[in-house]
Short mmCIF file of C-alpha atoms in Angstrom, two decimals:
data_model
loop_
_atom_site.label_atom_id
_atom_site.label_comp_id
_atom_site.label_asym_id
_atom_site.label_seq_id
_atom_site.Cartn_x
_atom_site.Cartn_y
_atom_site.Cartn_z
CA UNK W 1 0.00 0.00 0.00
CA UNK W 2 2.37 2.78 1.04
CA UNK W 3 4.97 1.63 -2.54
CA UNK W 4 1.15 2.20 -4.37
CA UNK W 5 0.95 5.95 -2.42
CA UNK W 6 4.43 6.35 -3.21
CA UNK W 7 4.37 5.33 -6.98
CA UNK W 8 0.84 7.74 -7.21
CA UNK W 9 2.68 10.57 -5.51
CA UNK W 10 5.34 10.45 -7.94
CA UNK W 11 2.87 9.97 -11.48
CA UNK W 12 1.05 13.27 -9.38
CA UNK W 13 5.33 14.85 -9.34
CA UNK W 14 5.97 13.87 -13.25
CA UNK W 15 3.14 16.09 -14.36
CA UNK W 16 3.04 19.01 -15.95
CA UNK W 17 1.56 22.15 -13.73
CA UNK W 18 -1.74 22.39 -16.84
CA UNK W 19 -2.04 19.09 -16.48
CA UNK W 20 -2.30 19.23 -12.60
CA UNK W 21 -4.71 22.15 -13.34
CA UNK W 22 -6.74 19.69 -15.86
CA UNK W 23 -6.80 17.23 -13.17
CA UNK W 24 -8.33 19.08 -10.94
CA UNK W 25 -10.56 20.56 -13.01
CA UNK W 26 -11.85 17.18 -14.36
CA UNK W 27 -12.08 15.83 -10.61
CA UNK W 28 -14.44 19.03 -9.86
CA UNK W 29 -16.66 18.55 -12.98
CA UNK W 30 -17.20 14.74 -12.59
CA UNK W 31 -18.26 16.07 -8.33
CA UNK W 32 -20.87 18.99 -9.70
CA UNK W 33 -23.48 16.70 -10.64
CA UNK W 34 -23.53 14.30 -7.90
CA UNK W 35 -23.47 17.34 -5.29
CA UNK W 36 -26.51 18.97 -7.17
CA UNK W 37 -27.97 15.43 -7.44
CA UNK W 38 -27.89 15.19 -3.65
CA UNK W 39 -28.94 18.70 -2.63
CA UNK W 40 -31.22 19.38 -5.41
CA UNK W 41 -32.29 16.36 -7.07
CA UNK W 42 -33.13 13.33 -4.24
CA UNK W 43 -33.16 14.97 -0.91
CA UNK W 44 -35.81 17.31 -0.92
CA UNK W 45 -37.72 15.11 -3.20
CA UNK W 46 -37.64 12.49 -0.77
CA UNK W 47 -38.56 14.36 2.35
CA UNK W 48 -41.44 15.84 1.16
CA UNK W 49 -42.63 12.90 -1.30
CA UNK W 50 -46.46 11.94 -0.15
CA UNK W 51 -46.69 8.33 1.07
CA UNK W 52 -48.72 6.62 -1.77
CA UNK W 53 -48.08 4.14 -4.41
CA UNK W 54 -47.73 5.84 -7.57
CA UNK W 55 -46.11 9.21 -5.71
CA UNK W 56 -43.78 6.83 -4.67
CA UNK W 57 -43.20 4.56 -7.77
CA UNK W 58 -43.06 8.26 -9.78
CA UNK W 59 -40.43 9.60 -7.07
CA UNK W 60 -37.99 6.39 -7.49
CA UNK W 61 -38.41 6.46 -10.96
CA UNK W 62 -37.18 9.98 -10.83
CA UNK W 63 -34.57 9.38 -8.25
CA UNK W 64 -33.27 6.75 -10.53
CA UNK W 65 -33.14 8.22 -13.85
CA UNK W 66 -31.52 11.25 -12.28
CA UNK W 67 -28.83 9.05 -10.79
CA UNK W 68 -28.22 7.74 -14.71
CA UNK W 69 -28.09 10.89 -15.54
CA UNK W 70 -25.15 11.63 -13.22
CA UNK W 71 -23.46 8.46 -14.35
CA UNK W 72 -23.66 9.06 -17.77
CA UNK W 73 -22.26 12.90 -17.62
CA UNK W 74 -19.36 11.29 -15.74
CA UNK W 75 -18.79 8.59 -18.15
CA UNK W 76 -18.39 11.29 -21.19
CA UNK W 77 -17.20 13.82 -19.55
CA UNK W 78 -13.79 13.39 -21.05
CA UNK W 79 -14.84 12.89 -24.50
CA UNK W 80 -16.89 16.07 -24.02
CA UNK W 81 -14.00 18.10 -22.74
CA UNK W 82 -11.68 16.55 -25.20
CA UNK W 83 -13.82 17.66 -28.65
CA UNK W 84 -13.57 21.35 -26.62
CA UNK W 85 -9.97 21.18 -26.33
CA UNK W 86 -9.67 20.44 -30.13
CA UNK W 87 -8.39 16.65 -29.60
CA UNK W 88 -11.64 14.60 -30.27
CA UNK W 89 -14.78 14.55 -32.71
CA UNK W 90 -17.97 16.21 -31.12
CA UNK W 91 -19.37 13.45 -28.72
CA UNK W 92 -22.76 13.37 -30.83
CA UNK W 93 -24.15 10.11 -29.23
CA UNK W 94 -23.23 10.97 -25.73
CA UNK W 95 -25.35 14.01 -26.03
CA UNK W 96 -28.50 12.18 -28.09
CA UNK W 97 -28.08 10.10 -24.76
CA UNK W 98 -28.31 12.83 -22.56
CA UNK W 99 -30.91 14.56 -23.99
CA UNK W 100 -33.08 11.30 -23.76
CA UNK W 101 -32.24 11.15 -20.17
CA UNK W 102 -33.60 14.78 -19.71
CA UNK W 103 -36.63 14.73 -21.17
CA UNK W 104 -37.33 11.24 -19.50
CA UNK W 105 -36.50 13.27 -16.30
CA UNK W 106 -38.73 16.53 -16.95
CA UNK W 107 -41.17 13.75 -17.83
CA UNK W 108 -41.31 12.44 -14.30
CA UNK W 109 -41.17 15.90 -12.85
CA UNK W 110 -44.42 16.69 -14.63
CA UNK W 111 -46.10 13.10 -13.71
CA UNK W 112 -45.71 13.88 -10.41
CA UNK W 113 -46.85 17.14 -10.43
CA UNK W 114 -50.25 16.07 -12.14
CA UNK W 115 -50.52 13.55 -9.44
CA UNK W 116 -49.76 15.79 -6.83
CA UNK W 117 -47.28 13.77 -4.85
CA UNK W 118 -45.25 16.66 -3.72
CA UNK W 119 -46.06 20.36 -3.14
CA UNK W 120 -44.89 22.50 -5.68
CA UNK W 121 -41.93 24.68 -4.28
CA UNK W 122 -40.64 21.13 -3.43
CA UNK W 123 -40.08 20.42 -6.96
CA UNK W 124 -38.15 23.99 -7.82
CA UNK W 125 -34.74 22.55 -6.92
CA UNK W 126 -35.19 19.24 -8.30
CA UNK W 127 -36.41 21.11 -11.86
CA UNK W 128 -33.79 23.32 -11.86
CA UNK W 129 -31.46 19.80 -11.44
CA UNK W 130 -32.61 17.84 -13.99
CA UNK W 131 -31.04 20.45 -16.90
CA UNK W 132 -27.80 20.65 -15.63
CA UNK W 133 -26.32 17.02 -16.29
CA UNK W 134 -27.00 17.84 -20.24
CA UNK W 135 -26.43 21.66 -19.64
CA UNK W 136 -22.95 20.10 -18.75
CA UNK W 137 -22.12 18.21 -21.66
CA UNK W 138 -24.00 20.74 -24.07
CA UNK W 139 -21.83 23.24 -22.54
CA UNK W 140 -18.59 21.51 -24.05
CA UNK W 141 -19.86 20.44 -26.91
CA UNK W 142 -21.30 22.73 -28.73
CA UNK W 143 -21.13 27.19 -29.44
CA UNK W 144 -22.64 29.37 -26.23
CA UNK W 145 -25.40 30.79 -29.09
CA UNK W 146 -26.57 27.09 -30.10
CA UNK W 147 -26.45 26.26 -26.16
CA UNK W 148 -28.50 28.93 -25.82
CA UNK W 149 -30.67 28.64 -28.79
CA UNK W 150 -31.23 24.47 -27.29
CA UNK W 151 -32.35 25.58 -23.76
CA UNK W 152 -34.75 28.37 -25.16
CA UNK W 153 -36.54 25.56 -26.96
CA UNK W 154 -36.56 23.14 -23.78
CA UNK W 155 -37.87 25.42 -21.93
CA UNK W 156 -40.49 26.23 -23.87
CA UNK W 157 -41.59 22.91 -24.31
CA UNK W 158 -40.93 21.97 -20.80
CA UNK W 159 -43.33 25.56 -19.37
CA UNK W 160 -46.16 24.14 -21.98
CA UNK W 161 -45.53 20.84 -20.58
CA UNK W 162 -46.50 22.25 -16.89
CA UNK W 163 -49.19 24.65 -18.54
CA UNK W 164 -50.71 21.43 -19.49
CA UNK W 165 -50.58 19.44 -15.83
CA UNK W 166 -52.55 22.74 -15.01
CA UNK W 167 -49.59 24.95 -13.71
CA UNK W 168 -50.85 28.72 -14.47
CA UNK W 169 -50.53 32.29 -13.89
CA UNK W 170 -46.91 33.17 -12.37
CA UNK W 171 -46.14 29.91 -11.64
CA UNK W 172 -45.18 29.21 -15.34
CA UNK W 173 -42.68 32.25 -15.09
CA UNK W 174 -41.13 30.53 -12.07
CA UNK W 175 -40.80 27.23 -13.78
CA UNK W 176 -39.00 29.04 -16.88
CA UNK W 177 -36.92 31.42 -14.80
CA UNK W 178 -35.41 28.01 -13.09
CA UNK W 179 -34.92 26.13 -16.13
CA UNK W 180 -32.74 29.14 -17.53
CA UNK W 181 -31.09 29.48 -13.89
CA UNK W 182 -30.39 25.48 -14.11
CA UNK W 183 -28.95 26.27 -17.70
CA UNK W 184 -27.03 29.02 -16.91
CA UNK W 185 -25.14 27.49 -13.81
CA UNK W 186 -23.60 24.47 -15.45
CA UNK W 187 -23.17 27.12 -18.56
CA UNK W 188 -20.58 29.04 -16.28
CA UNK W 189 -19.31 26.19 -14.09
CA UNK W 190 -17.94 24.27 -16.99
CA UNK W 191 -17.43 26.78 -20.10
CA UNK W 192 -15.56 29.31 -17.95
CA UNK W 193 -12.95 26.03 -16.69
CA UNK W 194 -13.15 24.41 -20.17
CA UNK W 195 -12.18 27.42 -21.74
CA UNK W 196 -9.57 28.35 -18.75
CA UNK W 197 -7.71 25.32 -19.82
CA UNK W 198 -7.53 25.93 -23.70
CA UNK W 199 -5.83 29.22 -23.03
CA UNK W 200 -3.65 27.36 -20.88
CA UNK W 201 -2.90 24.83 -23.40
CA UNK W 202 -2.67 27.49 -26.17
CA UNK W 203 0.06 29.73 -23.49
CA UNK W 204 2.25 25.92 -23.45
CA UNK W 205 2.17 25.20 -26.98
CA UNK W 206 3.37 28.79 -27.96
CA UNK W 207 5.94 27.81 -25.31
CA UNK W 208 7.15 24.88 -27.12
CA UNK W 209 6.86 26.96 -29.92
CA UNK W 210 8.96 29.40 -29.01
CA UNK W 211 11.84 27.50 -27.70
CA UNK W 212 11.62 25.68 -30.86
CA UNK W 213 12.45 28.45 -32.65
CA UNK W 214 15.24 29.76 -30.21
CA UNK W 215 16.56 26.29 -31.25
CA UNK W 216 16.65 26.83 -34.56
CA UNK W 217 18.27 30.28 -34.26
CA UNK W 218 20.65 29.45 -32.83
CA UNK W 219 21.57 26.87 -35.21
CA UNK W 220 21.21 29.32 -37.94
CA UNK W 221 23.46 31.41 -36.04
CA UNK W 222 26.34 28.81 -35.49
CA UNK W 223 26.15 27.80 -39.21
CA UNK W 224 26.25 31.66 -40.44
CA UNK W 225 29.62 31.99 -37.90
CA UNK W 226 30.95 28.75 -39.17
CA UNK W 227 30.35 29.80 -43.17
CA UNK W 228 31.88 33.18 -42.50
CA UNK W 229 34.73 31.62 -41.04
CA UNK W 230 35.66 28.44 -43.47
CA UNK W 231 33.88 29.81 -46.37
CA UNK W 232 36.10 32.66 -47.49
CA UNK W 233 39.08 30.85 -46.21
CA UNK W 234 38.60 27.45 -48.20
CA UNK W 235 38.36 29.50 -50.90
CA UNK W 236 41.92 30.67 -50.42
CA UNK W 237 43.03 27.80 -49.99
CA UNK W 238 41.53 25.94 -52.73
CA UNK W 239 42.71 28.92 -55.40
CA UNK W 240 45.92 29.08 -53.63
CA UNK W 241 46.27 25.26 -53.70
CA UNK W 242 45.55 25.45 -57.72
CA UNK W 243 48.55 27.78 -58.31
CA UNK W 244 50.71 25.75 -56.18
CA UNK W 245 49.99 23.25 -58.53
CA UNK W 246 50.50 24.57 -61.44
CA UNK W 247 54.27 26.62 -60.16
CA UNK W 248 55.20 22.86 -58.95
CA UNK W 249 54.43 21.41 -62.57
CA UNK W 250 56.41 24.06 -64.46
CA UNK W 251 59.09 23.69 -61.77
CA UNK W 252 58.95 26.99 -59.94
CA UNK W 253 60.34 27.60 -56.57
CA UNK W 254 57.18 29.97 -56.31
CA UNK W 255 54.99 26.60 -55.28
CA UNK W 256 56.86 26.48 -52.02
CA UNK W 257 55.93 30.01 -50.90
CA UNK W 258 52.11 29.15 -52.00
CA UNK W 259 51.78 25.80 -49.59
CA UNK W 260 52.96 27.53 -46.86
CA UNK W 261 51.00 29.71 -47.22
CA UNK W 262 47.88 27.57 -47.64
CA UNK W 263 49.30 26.16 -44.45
CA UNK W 264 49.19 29.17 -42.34
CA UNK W 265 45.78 30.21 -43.63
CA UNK W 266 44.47 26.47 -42.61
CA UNK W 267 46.17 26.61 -39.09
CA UNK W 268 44.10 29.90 -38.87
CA UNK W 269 40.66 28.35 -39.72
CA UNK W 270 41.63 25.66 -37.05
CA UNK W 271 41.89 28.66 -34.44
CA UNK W 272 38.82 30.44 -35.63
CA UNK W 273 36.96 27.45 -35.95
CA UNK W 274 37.41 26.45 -32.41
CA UNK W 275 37.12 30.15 -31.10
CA UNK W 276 33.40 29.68 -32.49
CA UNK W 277 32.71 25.99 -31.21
CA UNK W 278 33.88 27.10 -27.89
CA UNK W 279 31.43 30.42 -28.00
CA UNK W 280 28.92 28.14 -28.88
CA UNK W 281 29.20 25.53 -26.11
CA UNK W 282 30.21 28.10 -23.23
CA UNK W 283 27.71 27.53 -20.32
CA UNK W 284 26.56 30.14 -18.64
CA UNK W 285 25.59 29.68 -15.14
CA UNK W 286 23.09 31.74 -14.16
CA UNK W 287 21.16 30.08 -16.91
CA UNK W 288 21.73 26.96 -15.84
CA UNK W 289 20.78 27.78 -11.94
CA UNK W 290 17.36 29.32 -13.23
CA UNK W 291 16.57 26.52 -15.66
CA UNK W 292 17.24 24.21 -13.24
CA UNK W 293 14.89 25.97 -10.58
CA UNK W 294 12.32 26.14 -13.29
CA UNK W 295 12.63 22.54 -14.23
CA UNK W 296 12.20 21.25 -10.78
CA UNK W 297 9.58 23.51 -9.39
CA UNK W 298 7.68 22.16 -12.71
CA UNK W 299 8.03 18.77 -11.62
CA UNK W 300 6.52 19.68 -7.89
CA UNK W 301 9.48 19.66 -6.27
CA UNK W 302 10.54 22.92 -4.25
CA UNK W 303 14.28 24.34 -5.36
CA UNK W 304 16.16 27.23 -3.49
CA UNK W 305 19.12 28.64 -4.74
CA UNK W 306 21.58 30.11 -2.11
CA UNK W 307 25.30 32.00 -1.93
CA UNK W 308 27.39 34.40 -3.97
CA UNK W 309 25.65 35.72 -7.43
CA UNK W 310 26.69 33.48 -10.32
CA UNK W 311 27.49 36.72 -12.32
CA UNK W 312 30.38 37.08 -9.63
CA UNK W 313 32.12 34.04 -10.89
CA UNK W 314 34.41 33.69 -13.93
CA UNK W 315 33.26 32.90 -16.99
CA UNK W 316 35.59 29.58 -17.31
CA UNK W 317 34.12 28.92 -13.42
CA UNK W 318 30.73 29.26 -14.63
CA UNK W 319 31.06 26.47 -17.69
CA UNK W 320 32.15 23.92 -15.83
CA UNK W 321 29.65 24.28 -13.18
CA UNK W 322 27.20 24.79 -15.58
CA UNK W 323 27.17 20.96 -16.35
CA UNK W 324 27.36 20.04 -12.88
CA UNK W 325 23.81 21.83 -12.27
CA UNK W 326 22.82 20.21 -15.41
CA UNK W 327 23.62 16.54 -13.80
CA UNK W 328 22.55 17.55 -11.12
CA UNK W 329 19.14 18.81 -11.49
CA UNK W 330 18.82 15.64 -13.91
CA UNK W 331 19.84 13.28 -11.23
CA UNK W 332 16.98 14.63 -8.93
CA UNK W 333 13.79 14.46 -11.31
CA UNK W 334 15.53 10.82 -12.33
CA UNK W 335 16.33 9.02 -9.05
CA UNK W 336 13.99 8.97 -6.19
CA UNK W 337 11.21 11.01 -5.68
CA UNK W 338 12.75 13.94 -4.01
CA UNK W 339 9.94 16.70 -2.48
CA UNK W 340 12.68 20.19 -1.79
CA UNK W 341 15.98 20.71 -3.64
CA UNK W 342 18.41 23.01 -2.35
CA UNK W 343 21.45 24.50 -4.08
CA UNK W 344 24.46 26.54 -2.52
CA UNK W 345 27.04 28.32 -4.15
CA UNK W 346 30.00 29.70 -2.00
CA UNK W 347 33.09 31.08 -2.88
CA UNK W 348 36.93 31.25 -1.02
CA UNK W 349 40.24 33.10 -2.26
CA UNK W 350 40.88 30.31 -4.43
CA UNK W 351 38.20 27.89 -5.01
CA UNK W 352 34.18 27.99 -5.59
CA UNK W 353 31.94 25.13 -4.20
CA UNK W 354 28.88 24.51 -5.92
CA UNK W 355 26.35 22.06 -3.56
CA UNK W 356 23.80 20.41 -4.54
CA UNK W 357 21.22 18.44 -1.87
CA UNK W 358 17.77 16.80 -2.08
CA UNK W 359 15.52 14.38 -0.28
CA UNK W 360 13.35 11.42 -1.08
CA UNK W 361 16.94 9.69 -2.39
CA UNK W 362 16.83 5.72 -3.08
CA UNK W 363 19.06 3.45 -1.09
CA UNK W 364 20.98 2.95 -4.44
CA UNK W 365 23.67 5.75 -5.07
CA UNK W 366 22.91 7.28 -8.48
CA UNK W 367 25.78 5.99 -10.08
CA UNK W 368 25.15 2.31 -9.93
CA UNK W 369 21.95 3.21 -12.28
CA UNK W 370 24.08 5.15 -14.34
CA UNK W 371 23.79 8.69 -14.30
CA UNK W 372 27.40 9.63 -15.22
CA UNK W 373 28.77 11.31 -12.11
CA UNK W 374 31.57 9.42 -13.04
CA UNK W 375 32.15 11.07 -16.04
CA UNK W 376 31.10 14.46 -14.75
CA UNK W 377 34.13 13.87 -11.76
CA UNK W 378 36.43 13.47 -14.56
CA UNK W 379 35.43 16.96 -16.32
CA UNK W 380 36.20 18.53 -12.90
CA UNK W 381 39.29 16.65 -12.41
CA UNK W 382 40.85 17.90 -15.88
CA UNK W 383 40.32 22.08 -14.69
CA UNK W 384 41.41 20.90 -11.22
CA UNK W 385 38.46 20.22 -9.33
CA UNK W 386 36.79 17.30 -7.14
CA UNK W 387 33.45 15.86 -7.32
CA UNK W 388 31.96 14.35 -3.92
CA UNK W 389 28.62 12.84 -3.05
CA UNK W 390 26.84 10.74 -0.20
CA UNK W 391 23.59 9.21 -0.33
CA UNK W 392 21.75 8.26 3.51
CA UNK W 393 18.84 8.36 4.89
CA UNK W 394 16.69 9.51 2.19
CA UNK W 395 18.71 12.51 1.05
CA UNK W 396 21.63 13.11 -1.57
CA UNK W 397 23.88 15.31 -1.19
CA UNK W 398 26.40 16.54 -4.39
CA UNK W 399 29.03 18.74 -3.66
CA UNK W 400 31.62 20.34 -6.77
CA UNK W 401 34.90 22.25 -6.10
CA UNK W 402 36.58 24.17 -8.74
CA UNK W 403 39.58 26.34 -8.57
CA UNK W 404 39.12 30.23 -9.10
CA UNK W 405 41.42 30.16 -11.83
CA UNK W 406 40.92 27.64 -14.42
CA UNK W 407 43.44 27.32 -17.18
CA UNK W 408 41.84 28.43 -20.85
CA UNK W 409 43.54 26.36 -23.47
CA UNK W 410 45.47 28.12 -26.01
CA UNK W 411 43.49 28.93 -29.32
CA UNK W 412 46.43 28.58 -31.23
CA UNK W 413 47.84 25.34 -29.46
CA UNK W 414 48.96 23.51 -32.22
CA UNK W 415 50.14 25.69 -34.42
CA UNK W 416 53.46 24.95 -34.80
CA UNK W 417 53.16 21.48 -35.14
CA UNK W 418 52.58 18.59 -37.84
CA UNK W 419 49.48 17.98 -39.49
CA UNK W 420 48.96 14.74 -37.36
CA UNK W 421 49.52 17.10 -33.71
CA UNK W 422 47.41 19.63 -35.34
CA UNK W 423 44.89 17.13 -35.94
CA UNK W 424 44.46 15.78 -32.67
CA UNK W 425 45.33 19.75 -30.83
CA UNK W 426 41.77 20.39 -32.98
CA UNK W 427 39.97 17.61 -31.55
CA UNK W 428 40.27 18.50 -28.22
CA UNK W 429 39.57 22.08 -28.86
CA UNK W 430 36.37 22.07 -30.59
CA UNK W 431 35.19 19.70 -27.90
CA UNK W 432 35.77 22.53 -25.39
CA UNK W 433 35.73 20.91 -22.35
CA UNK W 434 38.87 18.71 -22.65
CA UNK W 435 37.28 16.12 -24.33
CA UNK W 436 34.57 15.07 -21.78
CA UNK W 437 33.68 11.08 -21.70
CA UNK W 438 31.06 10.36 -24.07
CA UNK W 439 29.12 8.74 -21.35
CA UNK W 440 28.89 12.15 -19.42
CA UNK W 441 27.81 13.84 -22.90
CA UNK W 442 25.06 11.76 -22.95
CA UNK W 443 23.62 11.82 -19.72
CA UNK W 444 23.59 16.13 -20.00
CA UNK W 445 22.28 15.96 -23.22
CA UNK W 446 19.01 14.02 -21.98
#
């Protein structure tokens, strides 16, 4: 039982805030009608109901059909909200369904007024009732004019209905004025929500959207940086490359001069090239501490970021902690179902400490399942810094130390050397973090 509360508190934690706020909402909807059935529809009924057969018979029959109609609203109450949120086809046999229940309802209401088995202000509340189940799904289904259009038309029929049982003078007005009430109220209880949540859902696709397209900018923008780089100089080369040729096949001293200088101007796209990879890969910290926060407090879980302002901290200083708050934050929505996250950044004269500690940890340390502390230790351990973290009773604690001063590698390392060392000098430079395990660039890409 408590692994089953655990494992529900957890499917609660992986959703989405609108779809906490749909949840809700759908829990409240498929409650309405059984609280108006209650107050409204059986209780009064049922106290004031005269003792004799066919009152009786009429008033269980009424009781009944009322409680199907509560059912049924519950039973399509999804498909309903669904075809308003744009993800389903308009429910068009749940509402021929309700509708039948309705007037089968309004038909008992008027039986048992022509039979007199209840006084007639008894019968207010359970009139104004028997609407709202299809007022509910009506509501979701279809425009607010044809909603309104539908009820003007029951109501007529349902006020000639009374006018018939011999209901007269003012007492028809009441009748109509709490039909349209009846209308009205599950109108506004479930329109307002419904539409509520489509906004919502509209706000989070533009979201998506948007960060979509930052995506894609950014690509754009790497690729422009990269073409202005490489294109003009390929160019060079290649034209410079062609005259080499040609001076070498006529024998001219001249091709010397031209190769190296297609080597220099190739050495130089190596240094520009990783100038831009290394721009384009740079973490920045602050970033990372509010997407984190953002990400978590998402997920339910409550994050508070502590210390010295990231801004404060070197930009080399705030890479490489960058992708610790990036395992980090990944380790906590991953492993264990932690509830409050709390992150501390201090600073001495020659180190920074970046902390990291959460409850609801498993007995299991993170990296036996893989999370790639491992390789994230070994990032820190090429600029100098340590990696620690301890897992016991029910927390997990992560802790990062970094020097103040973290060694840059040369843009133009390489340069003077062979075209195999100036091979490999590139490799590691366009990485730009010292050629990270693969394993860690995994897990901080997920």
């Amino acid at each position: 039982m408590v692994r089953r509360i655990r494992g529900l508190q957890r499917g609660w934690h992986e959703r989405s805030k609108i779809e906490k706020v749909e949840f809700q909402s759908v829990v409240m909807w498929h409650a309405m009608p059984w609280l108006f059935f209650v107050s409204w529809g059986s209780v009064p009924l049922i106290a004031n109901l005269r003792h004799e057969p066919l009152p009786l018979i009429l008033g269980c029959a009424l009781i009944g059909v009322a409680a199907l109609q509560c059912v049924h609203v519950n039973r399509t109450l999804r498909r309903s909200l669904d075809h308003f949120l744009k993800r389903a086809d308009p429910p068009r046999r749940d509402l021929a369904v309700s509708l039948a229940l309705m007037v089968m309802t309004l038909g008992l209401v008027l039986a048992i007024q022509a039979v007199g088995g209840v006084k007639e202000e008894m019968l207010t509340l359970t009139t104004m009732f028997t609407v709202m189940p299809y007022g509910q799904s009506l509501a979701f289904s279809v425009p607010v004019r044809t909603f309104l259009i539908r009820f003007a038309v029951i109501d007529a029929a349902f006020v000639a209905g009374f006018a018939a049982v011999g209901i007269h003078d003012g007492r028809l007005i009441g009748t109509a004025l709490v039909i349209v009430l009846g209308a009205l109220l599950s109108l506004l209880t479930t329109r307002c929500g419904a539409w509520t949540l489509s906004v919502m859902w509209e706000a989070d696709r533009a979201r998506e959207v948007e960060a979509r397209l930052a995506v894609a900018e950014e690509r754009l923008r790497f690729g422009r940086d990269l073409h202005d780089v490489m294109g003009r100089n390929l160019a060079v080369i290649a034209l410079k490359s062609e005259l080499a040729v040609q001076l070498a096949r006529r024998g001219r001293p001249e091709a010397v001069d031209q190769m190296v200088e297609v080597q220099r101007i190739a050495r130089e796209s190596q240094r520009e090239v990783r100038e831009v990879v290394r721009g384009y890969r740079e973490v920045d910290l602050r970033v990372e501490l509010a997407g984190a926060q953002g990400v978590l407090e998402a997920a339910g879980i409550a994050c508070r970021v502590t210390g010295v302002p990231a801004s404060e901290l070197p930009v080399p200083v705030q890479s490489v902690l960058g992708w610790v708050v990036r395992e980090a934050a990944t380790n906590v929505l991953r492993h264990g179902d932690a509830d409050r996250c709390d992150i501390a950044l201090a600073v001495t004269e020659e180190r920074t400490t970046l902390t990291v500690e959460n409850d609801g940890a498993p007995d299991a340390p993170p990296e036996s399942k893989g999370s790639g502390l491992a390789g994230l230790r070994e990032r820190l351990a090429a600029v100098g810094g340590t990696l620690d973290f301890a897992s016991g009773g029910g927390k997990f604690r992560l802790s990062a130390e970094v020097p103040l001063r973290i060694a840059v590698p040369d843009a133009g390392a390489g340069a003077g050397a062979g075209a195999g060392a100036g091979a490999g000098a590139d490799t590691d430079a366009v990485s730009g973090d010292d050629a990270a395990p693969r394993s860690d660039r995994t897990e901080v890409a997920l």
